[in-house]
Coordinates of C-alpha atoms and ligand atoms in Angstrom, one line a residue:
M1 CA 7.3 -33.4 -15.9
A2 CA 8.3 -29.9 -14.9
L3 CA 6.7 -27.1 -16.8
S4 CA 8.9 -25.1 -19.2
E5 CA 9.4 -21.5 -18.5
F6 CA 7.2 -20.5 -21.4
N7 CA 4.4 -22.9 -20.6
L8 CA 4.6 -21.5 -17.0
I9 CA 4.3 -17.9 -18.2
D10 CA 1.5 -18.9 -20.6
R11 CA -0.5 -20.9 -18.0
Y12 CA -0.2 -18.6 -15.0
F13 CA 0.6 -15.1 -16.1
T14 CA -1.0 -14.6 -19.5
R15 CA -4.5 -13.1 -19.5
Q16 CA -6.8 -11.3 -21.9
I17 CA -5.8 -7.6 -22.1
K18 CA -8.3 -5.2 -20.5
Q19 CA -6.9 -1.7 -20.8
N20 CA -7.3 0.3 -24.0
N21 CA -3.8 1.7 -23.6
T22 CA -2.2 -1.8 -23.6
V23 CA -1.2 -2.3 -27.2
L24 CA 0.9 -5.4 -26.6
G25 CA 1.1 -7.5 -23.4
V26 CA 3.0 -10.7 -22.4
G27 CA 4.9 -12.5 -25.2
D28 CA 7.2 -10.2 -27.1
D29 CA 10.5 -8.6 -26.1
C30 CA 8.7 -5.6 -24.7
A31 CA 5.1 -4.6 -23.9
L32 CA 3.8 -1.6 -25.8
L33 CA 1.6 1.1 -24.2
T34 CA 0.0 4.3 -25.4
L35 CA -0.5 7.2 -23.1
E36 CA -3.4 9.5 -23.7
A37 CA -2.7 13.2 -24.3
G38 CA -2.7 15.2 -21.1
M39 CA -1.8 12.2 -18.9
Q40 CA 1.3 11.5 -17.0
L41 CA 2.6 8.0 -16.2
A42 CA 3.1 7.1 -12.5
V43 CA 5.6 4.3 -12.1
T44 CA 6.5 2.4 -8.9
I45 CA 8.5 -0.8 -8.1
D46 CA 8.8 -2.9 -5.0
T47 CA 10.6 -6.1 -4.1
L48 CA 9.4 -8.7 -1.5
V49 CA 12.1 -11.1 -0.4
E50 CA 11.4 -14.3 1.5
N51 CA 12.2 -14.1 5.2
I52 CA 12.6 -10.4 5.1
H53 CA 9.2 -9.1 3.7
F54 CA 7.2 -12.3 4.1
F55 CA 7.4 -15.5 6.1
T56 CA 8.0 -18.9 4.5
D57 CA 4.6 -20.0 5.8
V58 CA 2.5 -17.3 4.1
T59 CA 0.2 -18.8 1.4
A60 CA 1.1 -18.2 -2.2
E61 CA -2.3 -16.6 -2.7
T62 CA -1.7 -14.1 0.0
L63 CA 1.7 -13.3 -1.5
G64 CA 0.3 -12.8 -5.0
Y65 CA -2.3 -10.5 -3.6
K66 CA -0.1 -8.5 -1.3
S67 CA 2.8 -8.0 -3.6
L68 CA 0.4 -6.2 -6.0
A69 CA -1.5 -4.4 -3.2
V70 CA 1.7 -2.6 -2.0
S71 CA 2.3 -1.3 -5.5
L72 CA -1.3 -0.2 -6.0
S73 CA -1.1 1.6 -2.7
D74 CA 1.9 3.6 -4.1
L75 CA -0.2 4.5 -7.1
A76 CA -3.1 5.5 -4.8
A77 CA -0.8 7.8 -2.8
M78 CA 0.0 9.7 -6.0
G79 CA -3.6 9.9 -7.1
A80 CA -2.9 7.7 -10.0
E81 CA -5.3 5.3 -11.7
P82 CA -3.8 1.7 -11.9
R83 CA -3.3 0.5 -15.5
N84 CA -0.5 -2.1 -15.9
A85 CA 2.1 -4.1 -14.0
T86 CA 5.2 -6.2 -14.7
L87 CA 6.3 -9.1 -12.5
A88 CA 9.8 -10.4 -11.9
L89 CA 9.4 -13.7 -10.2
T90 CA 12.3 -15.7 -8.7
I91 CA 11.3 -19.2 -7.4
P92 CA 13.3 -22.1 -6.2
D93 CA 11.4 -24.7 -8.2
V94 CA 8.3 -25.1 -10.4
D95 CA 5.6 -25.8 -7.8
E96 CA 2.4 -25.7 -9.8
E97 CA 0.2 -25.5 -6.7
W98 CA 2.2 -22.5 -5.5
L99 CA 2.1 -20.9 -8.9
Q100 CA -1.6 -21.4 -9.2
G101 CA -2.2 -19.8 -5.7
F102 CA 0.2 -16.9 -6.5
S103 CA -1.5 -16.2 -9.8
D104 CA -5.0 -16.5 -8.3
G105 CA -4.1 -14.0 -5.5
F106 CA -2.4 -11.6 -8.0
F107 CA -5.3 -11.6 -10.5
E108 CA -8.0 -11.4 -7.8
L109 CA -6.7 -7.9 -7.0
A110 CA -5.6 -7.0 -10.6
D111 CA -9.1 -7.8 -11.9
Q112 CA -10.7 -5.5 -9.3
Y113 CA -8.9 -2.6 -11.1
H114 CA -8.9 -4.1 -14.7
L115 CA -5.1 -4.0 -14.5
D116 CA -3.1 -5.8 -17.1
L117 CA 0.0 -7.9 -16.3
I118 CA 2.0 -6.9 -19.4
G119 CA 5.3 -8.7 -18.9
G120 CA 7.9 -9.8 -16.5
D121 CA 10.8 -12.2 -15.9
T122 CA 10.9 -15.7 -14.4
T123 CA 14.1 -17.0 -12.9
R124 CA 15.2 -19.7 -10.5
G125 CA 16.6 -18.8 -7.1
P126 CA 15.6 -17.9 -3.5
R127 CA 12.0 -16.8 -3.6
S128 CA 11.5 -13.1 -4.4
I129 CA 8.9 -11.0 -6.1
T130 CA 9.3 -7.7 -7.8
I131 CA 6.3 -5.9 -9.1
Q132 CA 6.5 -2.7 -11.1
A133 CA 3.1 -1.0 -11.5
Q134 CA 2.1 1.9 -13.8
G135 CA -0.8 4.2 -13.4
V136 CA -2.0 7.4 -15.0
V137 CA -2.7 10.9 -13.6
P138 CA -3.7 14.1 -15.4
H139 CA -0.8 16.5 -16.0
N140 CA 0.3 18.2 -12.8
Q141 CA -2.4 16.6 -10.6
A142 CA -0.3 14.0 -8.9
L143 CA -0.3 14.2 -5.2
L144 CA 3.3 14.9 -4.2
R145 CA 5.0 14.5 -0.8
S146 CA 6.5 18.0 -1.3
A147 CA 3.2 19.9 -1.6
A148 CA 2.0 20.3 2.0
Q149 CA 1.2 23.8 3.1
I150 CA 1.4 25.4 6.5
G151 CA -2.2 25.3 8.0
D152 CA -3.2 22.2 6.1
L153 CA -5.4 19.7 8.0
I154 CA -3.9 16.1 8.2
Y155 CA -6.1 13.1 7.4
V156 CA -5.7 9.4 7.7
T157 CA -7.9 6.8 6.0
G158 CA -9.2 3.7 7.8
F159 CA -7.5 2.4 10.9
I160 CA -3.8 2.3 11.7
G161 CA -2.0 -0.3 13.8
D162 CA -4.1 -3.3 12.7
A163 CA -1.3 -4.8 10.6
G164 CA 1.2 -4.2 13.4
L165 CA -1.0 -6.0 15.9
A166 CA -1.6 -8.8 13.4
L167 CA 2.1 -9.2 12.9
K168 CA 2.6 -9.4 16.7
A169 CA -0.1 -12.1 16.9
H170 CA 1.5 -14.0 14.0
L171 CA 4.8 -13.9 15.9
G172 CA 3.0 -15.2 19.0
V173 CA 3.8 -12.1 21.1
A174 CA 0.3 -10.7 21.2
Q175 CA -3.1 -12.2 21.4
C176 CA -5.6 -11.5 18.6
N177 CA -8.0 -13.8 16.9
N178 CA -10.1 -11.2 15.2
F179 CA -10.2 -12.3 11.6
N180 CA -10.6 -8.8 10.2
I181 CA -7.5 -7.6 12.0
L182 CA -5.4 -10.6 11.0
N183 CA -6.5 -10.1 7.4
R184 CA -5.3 -6.6 7.4
L185 CA -1.7 -7.9 7.4
H186 CA -2.3 -10.4 4.7
K187 CA -4.8 -8.6 2.4
P188 CA -4.4 -4.9 2.7
E189 CA -6.9 -2.9 0.5
P190 CA -5.1 -0.2 -1.4
R191 CA -7.0 3.0 -1.1
V192 CA -7.2 3.7 -4.8
D193 CA -10.7 5.3 -4.7
A194 CA -9.6 7.7 -2.0
G195 CA -6.4 8.6 -3.8
L196 CA -8.4 9.5 -7.0
A197 CA -11.1 11.3 -5.1
I198 CA -8.8 13.7 -3.2
R199 CA -6.7 14.5 -6.3
N200 CA -8.1 18.0 -6.7
I201 CA -8.5 18.7 -3.0
A202 CA -5.4 17.4 -1.1
N203 CA -2.0 19.0 -1.3
A204 CA 0.3 16.2 -0.3
C205 CA -0.2 12.5 0.2
V206 CA 1.8 9.4 1.2
D207 CA 0.8 5.8 1.9
I208 CA 1.5 4.3 5.3
S209 CA 3.8 1.5 4.8
D210 CA 6.5 2.1 7.4
G211 CA 4.3 3.6 10.1
L212 CA 2.4 6.9 10.4
A213 CA 5.1 8.8 12.2
A214 CA 7.8 7.9 9.7
D215 CA 5.6 8.3 6.6
L216 CA 4.0 11.6 7.7
S217 CA 7.6 12.8 8.4
H218 CA 8.4 12.1 4.8
I219 CA 5.8 14.6 3.8
L220 CA 7.0 17.2 6.4
H221 CA 10.6 16.8 5.3
A222 CA 9.8 17.0 1.6
S223 CA 7.5 20.0 2.1
Q224 CA 9.9 21.7 4.6
V225 CA 7.1 22.1 7.2
G226 CA 6.2 20.6 10.6
A227 CA 3.0 19.3 12.1
V228 CA 1.2 18.6 15.4
I229 CA -0.9 15.5 15.7
D230 CA -3.0 14.3 18.6
L231 CA -2.7 10.7 19.9
A232 CA -6.3 10.8 21.0
K233 CA -7.4 11.4 17.4
L234 CA -5.6 8.5 15.8
P235 CA -8.2 6.2 14.2
L236 CA -7.8 2.8 16.0
S237 CA -9.8 -0.4 15.8
E238 CA -11.0 -1.7 19.1
P239 CA -8.4 -4.5 19.3
V240 CA -5.6 -2.1 18.7
R241 CA -7.0 0.3 21.3
H242 CA -7.2 -2.6 23.7
Y243 CA -3.7 -3.7 23.0
Q244 CA -2.2 -0.3 23.5
H245 CA -4.0 0.1 26.8
Q246 CA -3.1 -3.4 28.0
T247 CA 0.6 -2.9 27.1
S248 CA 0.8 0.7 28.1
Q249 CA 2.0 1.7 24.6
P250 CA -0.2 4.7 23.7
G251 CA 2.0 5.3 20.6
F252 CA 2.0 1.7 19.3
A253 CA 0.0 2.5 16.1
L254 CA 2.3 5.4 15.2
T255 CA 5.3 3.2 14.4
T256 CA 3.8 0.0 13.1
G257 CA 3.9 -0.5 9.3
D258 CA 2.0 -2.4 6.6
D259 CA -1.3 -0.7 7.1
Y260 CA -1.4 0.8 3.5
E261 CA -3.8 3.6 4.5
L262 CA -3.3 7.0 3.1
C263 CA -2.1 10.1 5.0
F264 CA -2.8 13.4 3.2
T265 CA -2.9 17.1 3.9
V266 CA -5.8 19.4 2.8
P267 CA -6.2 23.2 2.9
S268 CA -8.5 23.9 5.9
S269 CA -10.9 25.6 3.4
R270 CA -11.6 22.2 1.9
E271 CA -12.6 20.4 5.1
Q272 CA -16.2 20.2 4.1
D273 CA -15.2 18.6 0.7
I274 CA -13.3 15.8 2.5
E275 CA -16.2 15.3 4.8
L276 CA -18.6 14.9 1.9
L277 CA -16.3 12.8 -0.3
S278 CA -15.4 10.3 2.5
R279 CA -19.0 9.4 3.0
D280 CA -18.8 7.3 -0.2
W281 CA -15.8 5.3 1.2
S282 CA -16.2 2.0 2.9
Y283 CA -13.7 3.1 5.6
Q284 CA -13.4 6.2 7.7
C285 CA -11.4 9.3 7.2
T286 CA -10.1 11.1 10.2
C287 CA -8.4 14.4 10.8
I288 CA -5.5 13.9 13.2
G289 CA -3.8 17.2 13.3
R290 CA -2.4 20.2 11.3
V291 CA 0.7 21.2 9.4
D292 CA 2.7 24.1 10.9
D293 CA 6.0 25.9 10.4
S294 CA 7.8 24.0 13.2
G295 CA 9.9 21.9 10.9
S296 CA 9.2 18.6 12.6
L297 CA 6.5 16.3 13.9
T298 CA 5.1 16.9 17.4
V299 CA 2.8 14.3 18.9
L300 CA 0.5 15.4 21.8
N301 CA -0.9 13.1 24.4
N302 CA -3.4 14.9 26.7
G303 CA -1.8 18.2 25.7
Q304 CA 1.6 17.0 26.7
H305 CA 4.5 16.4 24.3
F306 CA 4.7 12.6 23.5
E307 CA 8.1 11.0 22.8
I308 CA 7.9 8.6 19.9
T309 CA 9.6 5.3 20.7
G310 CA 10.0 2.3 18.4
N311 CA 11.5 2.7 15.0
S312 CA 10.0 2.0 11.7
Y313 CA 11.8 -0.7 9.7
Q314 CA 14.9 0.4 7.7
H315 CA 16.9 -2.1 5.6
F316 CA 20.4 -0.7 5.8
S317 CA 20.6 0.8 9.2
Ligands
ADP1 P1 13.2 -12.0 -22.9 O1 14.1 -13.1 -23.1 O2 12.9 -11.2 -24.1 O3 13.5 -11.2 -21.6 P2 11.5 -13.8 -21.5 O4 11.8 -15.1 -22.1 O5 12.1 -13.5 -20.2 O6 11.8 -12.7 -22.6 O7 9.9 -13.7 -21.4 C1 9.0 -14.0 -22.4 C2 7.8 -13.1 -22.3 O8 7.1 -13.5 -21.1 C3 8.1 -11.6 -22.2 O9 7.1 -10.9 -22.9 C4 8.1 -11.4 -20.8 O10 7.7 -10.0 -20.5 C5 7.0 -12.3 -20.3 N1 7.2 -12.8 -18.9 C6 8.2 -13.5 -18.4 N2 8.0 -13.8 -17.1 C7 6.8 -13.3 -16.8 C8 6.0 -13.3 -15.6 N3 6.4 -13.8 -14.4 N4 4.8 -12.6 -15.6 C9 4.4 -12.0 -16.8 N5 5.1 -12.0 -17.9 C10 6.3 -12.7 -17.9
MG2 MG1 13.6 -12.2 -19.6

């Protein structure tokens, strides 16, 4: 017998509350939260639609994990500490195996951050997942896109282009059987620790969801500045380096999305601080260029101006 909506919510989406600020979680008309004095609430929402944001063949577990990961990446990019999330789930039918997988993937990541799922909505229809996540950040310490300053150094965490290569491999148009690379598409690790650590050092920050060139340009536009970055300095994994070389696409990693690394700008006087901090991270942190007053992004390849080709994904264009 099919599970009722309420049994479903109870079985797969109701867990013990972990956060002190969660007064009331799943089960009432609203959840209730308290906010400590001196803190601001950072709120983000994202929707993943089947066949647009994910393939039909992706596992439920991957989907549960990734749909929360993209929201935590937004919180990381603001320097916010994850606290709670709500989940609006639309599914074509009650498939308990799928629900179990989705719930396992979701809570695998949620538990890493002691994040509470505090409510949501469950409806029947074409599969789609909307997650709203909330985090906290001390007053006026959030990392805004609009705060980059001329002269700032530009950093990127981890490697870029891995998820892009994994996507090509998934579509059968590139060869890659490196598990770590393939996993970067399905199980991105939101850089929450980096976002928190750079809060008092970085000026501006963005997470790389659409591609480095596009996302860095959001910072430049919002801050009314420009920048120069050097292709040779981009942090690339060996498989991506190889792919770029083999396909003569030196700028591949600039325009591929889904990496969920952070790109941030730092006053040059704080270079040492970033160097020291990033030693504690399990991924690298690389300076790729500098903010200037040019008003746009310039990419250099061996000292020559490099034309960016390949567009980041946009829904309504
Ligand atoms: P309402 O009719 O007041 O909107 P619902 O019947 O939709 O309430 O949901 C009952 C309770 O279960 C609410 O507290 C709601 O937040 C929660 N809920 C519904 N769907 C989910 C879900 N997928 N994940 C977590 N909580 C959910
Ligand atoms: Mg409802």
